[in-house]
CSV table of C-alpha atoms and ligand atoms in Angstrom, one decimal:
chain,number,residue,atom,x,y,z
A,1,UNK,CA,7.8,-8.1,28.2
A,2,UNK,CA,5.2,-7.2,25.2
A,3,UNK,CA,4.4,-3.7,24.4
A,4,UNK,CA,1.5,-3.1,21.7
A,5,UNK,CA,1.7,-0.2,19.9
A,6,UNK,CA,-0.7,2.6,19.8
A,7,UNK,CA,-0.1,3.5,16.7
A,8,UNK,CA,-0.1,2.8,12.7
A,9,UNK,CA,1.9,5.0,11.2
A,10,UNK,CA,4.3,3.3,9.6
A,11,UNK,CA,7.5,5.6,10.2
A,12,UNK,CA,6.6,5.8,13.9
A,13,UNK,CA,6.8,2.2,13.8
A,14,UNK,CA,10.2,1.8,12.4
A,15,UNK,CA,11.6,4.4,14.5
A,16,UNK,CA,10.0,2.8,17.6
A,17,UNK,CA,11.2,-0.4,17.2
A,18,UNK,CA,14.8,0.4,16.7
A,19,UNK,CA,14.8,2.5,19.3
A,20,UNK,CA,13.6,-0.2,22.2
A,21,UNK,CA,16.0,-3.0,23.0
A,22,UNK,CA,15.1,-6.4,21.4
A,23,UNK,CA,14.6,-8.2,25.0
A,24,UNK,CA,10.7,-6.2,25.2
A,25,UNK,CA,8.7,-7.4,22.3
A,26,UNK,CA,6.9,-4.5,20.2
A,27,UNK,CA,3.5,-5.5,18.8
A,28,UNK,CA,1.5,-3.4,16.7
A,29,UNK,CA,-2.0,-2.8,16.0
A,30,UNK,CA,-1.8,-5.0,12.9
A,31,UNK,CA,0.1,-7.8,14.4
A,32,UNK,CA,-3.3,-8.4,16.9
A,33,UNK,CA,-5.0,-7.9,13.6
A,34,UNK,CA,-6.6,-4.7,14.9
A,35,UNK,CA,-7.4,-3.2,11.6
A,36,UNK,CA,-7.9,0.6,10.8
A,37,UNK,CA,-6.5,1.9,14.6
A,38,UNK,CA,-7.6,5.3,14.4
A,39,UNK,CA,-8.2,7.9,17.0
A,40,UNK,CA,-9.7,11.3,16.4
A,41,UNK,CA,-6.3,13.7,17.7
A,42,UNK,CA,-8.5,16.3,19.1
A,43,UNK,CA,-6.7,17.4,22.2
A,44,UNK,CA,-5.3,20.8,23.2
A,45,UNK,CA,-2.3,19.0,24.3
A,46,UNK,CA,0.4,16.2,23.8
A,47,UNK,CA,-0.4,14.8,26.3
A,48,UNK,CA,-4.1,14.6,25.9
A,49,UNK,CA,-3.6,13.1,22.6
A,50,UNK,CA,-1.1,10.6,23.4
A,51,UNK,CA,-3.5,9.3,26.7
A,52,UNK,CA,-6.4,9.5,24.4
A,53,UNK,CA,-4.5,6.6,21.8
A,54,UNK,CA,-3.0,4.7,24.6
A,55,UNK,CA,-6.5,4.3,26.4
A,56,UNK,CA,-8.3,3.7,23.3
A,57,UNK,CA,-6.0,0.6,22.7
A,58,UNK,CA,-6.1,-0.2,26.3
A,59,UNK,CA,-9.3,-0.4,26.8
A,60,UNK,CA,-9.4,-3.3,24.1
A,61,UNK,CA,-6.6,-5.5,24.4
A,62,UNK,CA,-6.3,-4.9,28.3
A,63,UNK,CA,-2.0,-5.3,28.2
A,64,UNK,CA,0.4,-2.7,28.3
A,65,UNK,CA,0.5,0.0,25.6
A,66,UNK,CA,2.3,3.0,24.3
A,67,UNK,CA,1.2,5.8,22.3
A,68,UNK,CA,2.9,8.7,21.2
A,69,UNK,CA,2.2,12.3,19.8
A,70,UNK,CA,4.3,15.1,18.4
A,71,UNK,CA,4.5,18.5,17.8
A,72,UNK,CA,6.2,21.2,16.1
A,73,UNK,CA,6.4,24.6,17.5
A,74,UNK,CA,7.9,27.1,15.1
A,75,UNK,CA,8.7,30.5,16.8
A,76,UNK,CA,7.9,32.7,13.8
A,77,UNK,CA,4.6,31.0,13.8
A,78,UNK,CA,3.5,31.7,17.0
A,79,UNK,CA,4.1,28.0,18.3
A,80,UNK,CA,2.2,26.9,15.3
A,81,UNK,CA,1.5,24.4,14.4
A,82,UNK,CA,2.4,22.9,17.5
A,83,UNK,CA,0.0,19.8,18.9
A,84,UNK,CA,-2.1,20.1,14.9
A,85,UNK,CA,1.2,19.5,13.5
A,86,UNK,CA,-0.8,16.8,11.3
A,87,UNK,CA,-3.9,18.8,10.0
A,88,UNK,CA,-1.4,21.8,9.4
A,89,UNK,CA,-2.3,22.7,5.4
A,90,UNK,CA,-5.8,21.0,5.1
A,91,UNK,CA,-7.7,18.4,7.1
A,92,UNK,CA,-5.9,15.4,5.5
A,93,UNK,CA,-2.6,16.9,3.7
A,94,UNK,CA,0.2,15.1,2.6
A,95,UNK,CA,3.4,15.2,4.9
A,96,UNK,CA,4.4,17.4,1.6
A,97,UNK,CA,1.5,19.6,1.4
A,98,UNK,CA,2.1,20.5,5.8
A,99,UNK,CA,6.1,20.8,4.5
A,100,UNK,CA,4.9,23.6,1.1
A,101,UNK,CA,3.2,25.2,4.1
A,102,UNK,CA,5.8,26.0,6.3
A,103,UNK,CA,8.2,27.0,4.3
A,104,UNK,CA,5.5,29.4,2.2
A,105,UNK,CA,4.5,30.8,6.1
A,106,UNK,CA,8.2,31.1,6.9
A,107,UNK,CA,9.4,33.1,3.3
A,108,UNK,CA,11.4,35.9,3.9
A,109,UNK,CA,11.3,35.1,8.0
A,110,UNK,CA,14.3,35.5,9.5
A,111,UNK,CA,14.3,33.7,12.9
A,112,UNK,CA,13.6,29.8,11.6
A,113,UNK,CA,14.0,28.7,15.0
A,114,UNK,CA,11.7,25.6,16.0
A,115,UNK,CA,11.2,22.6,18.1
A,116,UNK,CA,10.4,19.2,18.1
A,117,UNK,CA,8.0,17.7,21.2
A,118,UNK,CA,7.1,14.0,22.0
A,119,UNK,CA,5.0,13.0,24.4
A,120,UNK,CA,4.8,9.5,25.0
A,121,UNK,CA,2.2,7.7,27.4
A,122,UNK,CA,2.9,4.4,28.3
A,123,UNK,CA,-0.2,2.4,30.2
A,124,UNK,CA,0.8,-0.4,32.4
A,125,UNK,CA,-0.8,-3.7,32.7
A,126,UNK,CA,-2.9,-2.5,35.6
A,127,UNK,CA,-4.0,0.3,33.5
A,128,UNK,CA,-2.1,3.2,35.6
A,129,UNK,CA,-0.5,6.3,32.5
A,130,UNK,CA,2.9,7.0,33.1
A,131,UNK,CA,4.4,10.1,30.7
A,132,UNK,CA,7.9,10.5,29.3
A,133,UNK,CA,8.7,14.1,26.8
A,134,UNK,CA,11.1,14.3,24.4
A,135,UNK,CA,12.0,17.9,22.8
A,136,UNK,CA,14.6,18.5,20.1
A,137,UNK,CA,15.6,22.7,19.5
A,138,UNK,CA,16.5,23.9,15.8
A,139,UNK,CA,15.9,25.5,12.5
A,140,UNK,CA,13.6,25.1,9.8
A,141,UNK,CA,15.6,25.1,6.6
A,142,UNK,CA,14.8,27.2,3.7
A,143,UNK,CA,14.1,24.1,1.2
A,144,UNK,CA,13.8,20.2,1.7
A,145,UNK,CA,16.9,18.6,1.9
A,146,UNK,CA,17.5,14.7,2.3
A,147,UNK,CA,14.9,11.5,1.2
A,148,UNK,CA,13.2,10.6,4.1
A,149,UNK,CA,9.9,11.7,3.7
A,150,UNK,CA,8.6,11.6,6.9
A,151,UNK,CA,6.4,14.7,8.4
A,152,UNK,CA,8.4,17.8,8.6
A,153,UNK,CA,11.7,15.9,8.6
A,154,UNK,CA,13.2,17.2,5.2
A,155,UNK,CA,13.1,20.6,6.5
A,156,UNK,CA,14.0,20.7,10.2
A,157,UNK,CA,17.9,20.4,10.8
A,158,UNK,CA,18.6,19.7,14.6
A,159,UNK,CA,20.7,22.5,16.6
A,160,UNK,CA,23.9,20.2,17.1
A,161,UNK,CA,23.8,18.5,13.5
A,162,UNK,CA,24.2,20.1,9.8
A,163,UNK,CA,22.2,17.9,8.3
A,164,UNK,CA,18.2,18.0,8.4
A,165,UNK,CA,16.3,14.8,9.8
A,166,UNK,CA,15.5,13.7,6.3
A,167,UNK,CA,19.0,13.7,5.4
A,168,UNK,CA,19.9,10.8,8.2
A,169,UNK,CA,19.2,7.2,8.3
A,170,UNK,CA,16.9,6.1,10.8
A,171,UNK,CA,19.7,4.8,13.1
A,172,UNK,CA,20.9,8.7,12.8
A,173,UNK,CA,17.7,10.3,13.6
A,174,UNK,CA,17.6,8.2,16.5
A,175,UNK,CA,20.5,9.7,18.3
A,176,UNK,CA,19.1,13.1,18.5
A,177,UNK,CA,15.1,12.6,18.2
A,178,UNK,CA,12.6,14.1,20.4
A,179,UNK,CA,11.3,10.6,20.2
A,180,UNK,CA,14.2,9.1,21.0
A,181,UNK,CA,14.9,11.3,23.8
A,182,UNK,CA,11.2,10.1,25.2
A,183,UNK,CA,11.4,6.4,24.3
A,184,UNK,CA,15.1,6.3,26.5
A,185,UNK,CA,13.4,7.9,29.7
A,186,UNK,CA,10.4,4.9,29.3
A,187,UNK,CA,13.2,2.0,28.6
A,188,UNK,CA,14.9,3.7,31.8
A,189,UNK,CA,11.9,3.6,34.0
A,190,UNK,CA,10.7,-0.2,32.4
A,191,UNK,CA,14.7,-1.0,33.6
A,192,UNK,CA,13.9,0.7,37.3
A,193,UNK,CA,10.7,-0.4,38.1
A,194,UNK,CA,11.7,-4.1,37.0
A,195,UNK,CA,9.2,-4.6,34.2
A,196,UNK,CA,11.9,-6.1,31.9
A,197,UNK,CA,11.2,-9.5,33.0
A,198,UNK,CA,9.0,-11.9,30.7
A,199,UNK,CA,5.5,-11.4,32.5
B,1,IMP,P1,1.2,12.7,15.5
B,1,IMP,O1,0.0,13.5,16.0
B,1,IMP,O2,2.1,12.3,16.6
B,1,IMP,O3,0.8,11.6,14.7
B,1,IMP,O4,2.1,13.6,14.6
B,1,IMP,C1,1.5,14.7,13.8
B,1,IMP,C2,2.3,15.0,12.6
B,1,IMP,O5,3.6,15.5,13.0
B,1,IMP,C3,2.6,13.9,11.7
B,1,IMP,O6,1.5,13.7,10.7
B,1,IMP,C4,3.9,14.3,11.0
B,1,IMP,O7,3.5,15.2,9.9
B,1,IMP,C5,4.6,15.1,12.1
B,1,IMP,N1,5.6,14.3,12.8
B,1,IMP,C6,5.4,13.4,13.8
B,1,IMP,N2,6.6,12.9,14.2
B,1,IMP,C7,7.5,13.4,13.3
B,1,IMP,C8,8.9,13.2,13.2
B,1,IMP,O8,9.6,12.5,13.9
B,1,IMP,N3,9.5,13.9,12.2
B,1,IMP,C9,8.8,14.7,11.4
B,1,IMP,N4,7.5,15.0,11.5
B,1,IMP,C10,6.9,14.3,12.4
């Protein structure tokens, strides 16, 4: 079975693709040479967002498609900035600038505590939306640690782990992730529902 991606970011794309067993094929955007797949994230919710890329994709290629948007809630911070977790220090920071932020708003804070939210919609070939969450509890540390610059992962350390997501390979990350932990429930319900054969 073929499943396009919604989607081109780059480190969602490596993460996705070793998280889904080799026997569905994972297309992206480019690979249909859809070029420049952007969608304006202006939803109150994941789940708004993550329909809103899924349709958009759906509505042109007409095959099954997944799209998925996160979040980071940080308690300190009021939830924030929880579903804008991209336009967090400007309108079009880098993942650095959004990490400066957070740790310049979390200085002298005692209570770090955060989470990590996925929300993935997946849209069948019939065009029906089908929702899977992933969320990940634990701290934000008090300075970047690890080289995986991706998003807030050089400064968010998971609850069960003593090492931030920046300081884990991508096969790492991938145990734990709040995408991860969205991605499995899909692959479960593609596996139940019997959409694993080529068709
Ligand atoms: P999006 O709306 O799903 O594209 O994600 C919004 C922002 O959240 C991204 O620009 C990244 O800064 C951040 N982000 C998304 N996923 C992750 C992740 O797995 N780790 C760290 N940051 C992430």
């Amino acid at each position: 079975m073929k499943v396009v991606l919604a989607t081109s970011n780059k480190d969602k794309i490596k993460e996705i693709k070793n998280l889904i067993p080799k026997n569905y094929q994972i297309l992206t955007t480019k690979d249909l040479n859809i070029d420049n797949f952007e969608v304006e994230e202006d939803g109150e919710t994941l789940k708004e967002n993550a329909y809103k890329k899924a349709k958009a994709l759906y509505d042109r290629i007409k095959e099954p498609v997944i799209a998925d948007d996160t979040g980071i809630f940080v308690k300190s911070l009021d939830n924030r900035p929880g579903v804008r977790a991209h336009r967090y220090a400007s309108n079009n920071p880098t993942y650095k600038e959004n990490r400066n932020k957070m740790l310049e708003e979390l200085r002298g804070k005692e209570d770090r505590s955060a989470y990590f939210c996925t929300c993935v919609c997946y849209i069948d070939k019939a065009g029906k939306d089908h929702y899977f969450e992933g969320k990940i509890y634990g701290q934000i540390t008090e300075k970047e640690l690890g080289a995986y610059d991706f998003g807030y992962d050089q400064i968010f350390k998971p609850e069960s782990s003593d090492k931030t997501f920046g300081q884990m390979t991508v096969d790492e990350k991938n145990h734990y992730s709040h995408r991860a932990l969205a991605l499995n429930k899909f692959v479960n319900y593609l596996k139940e529902n019997d959409e694993d054969i080529d068709n």
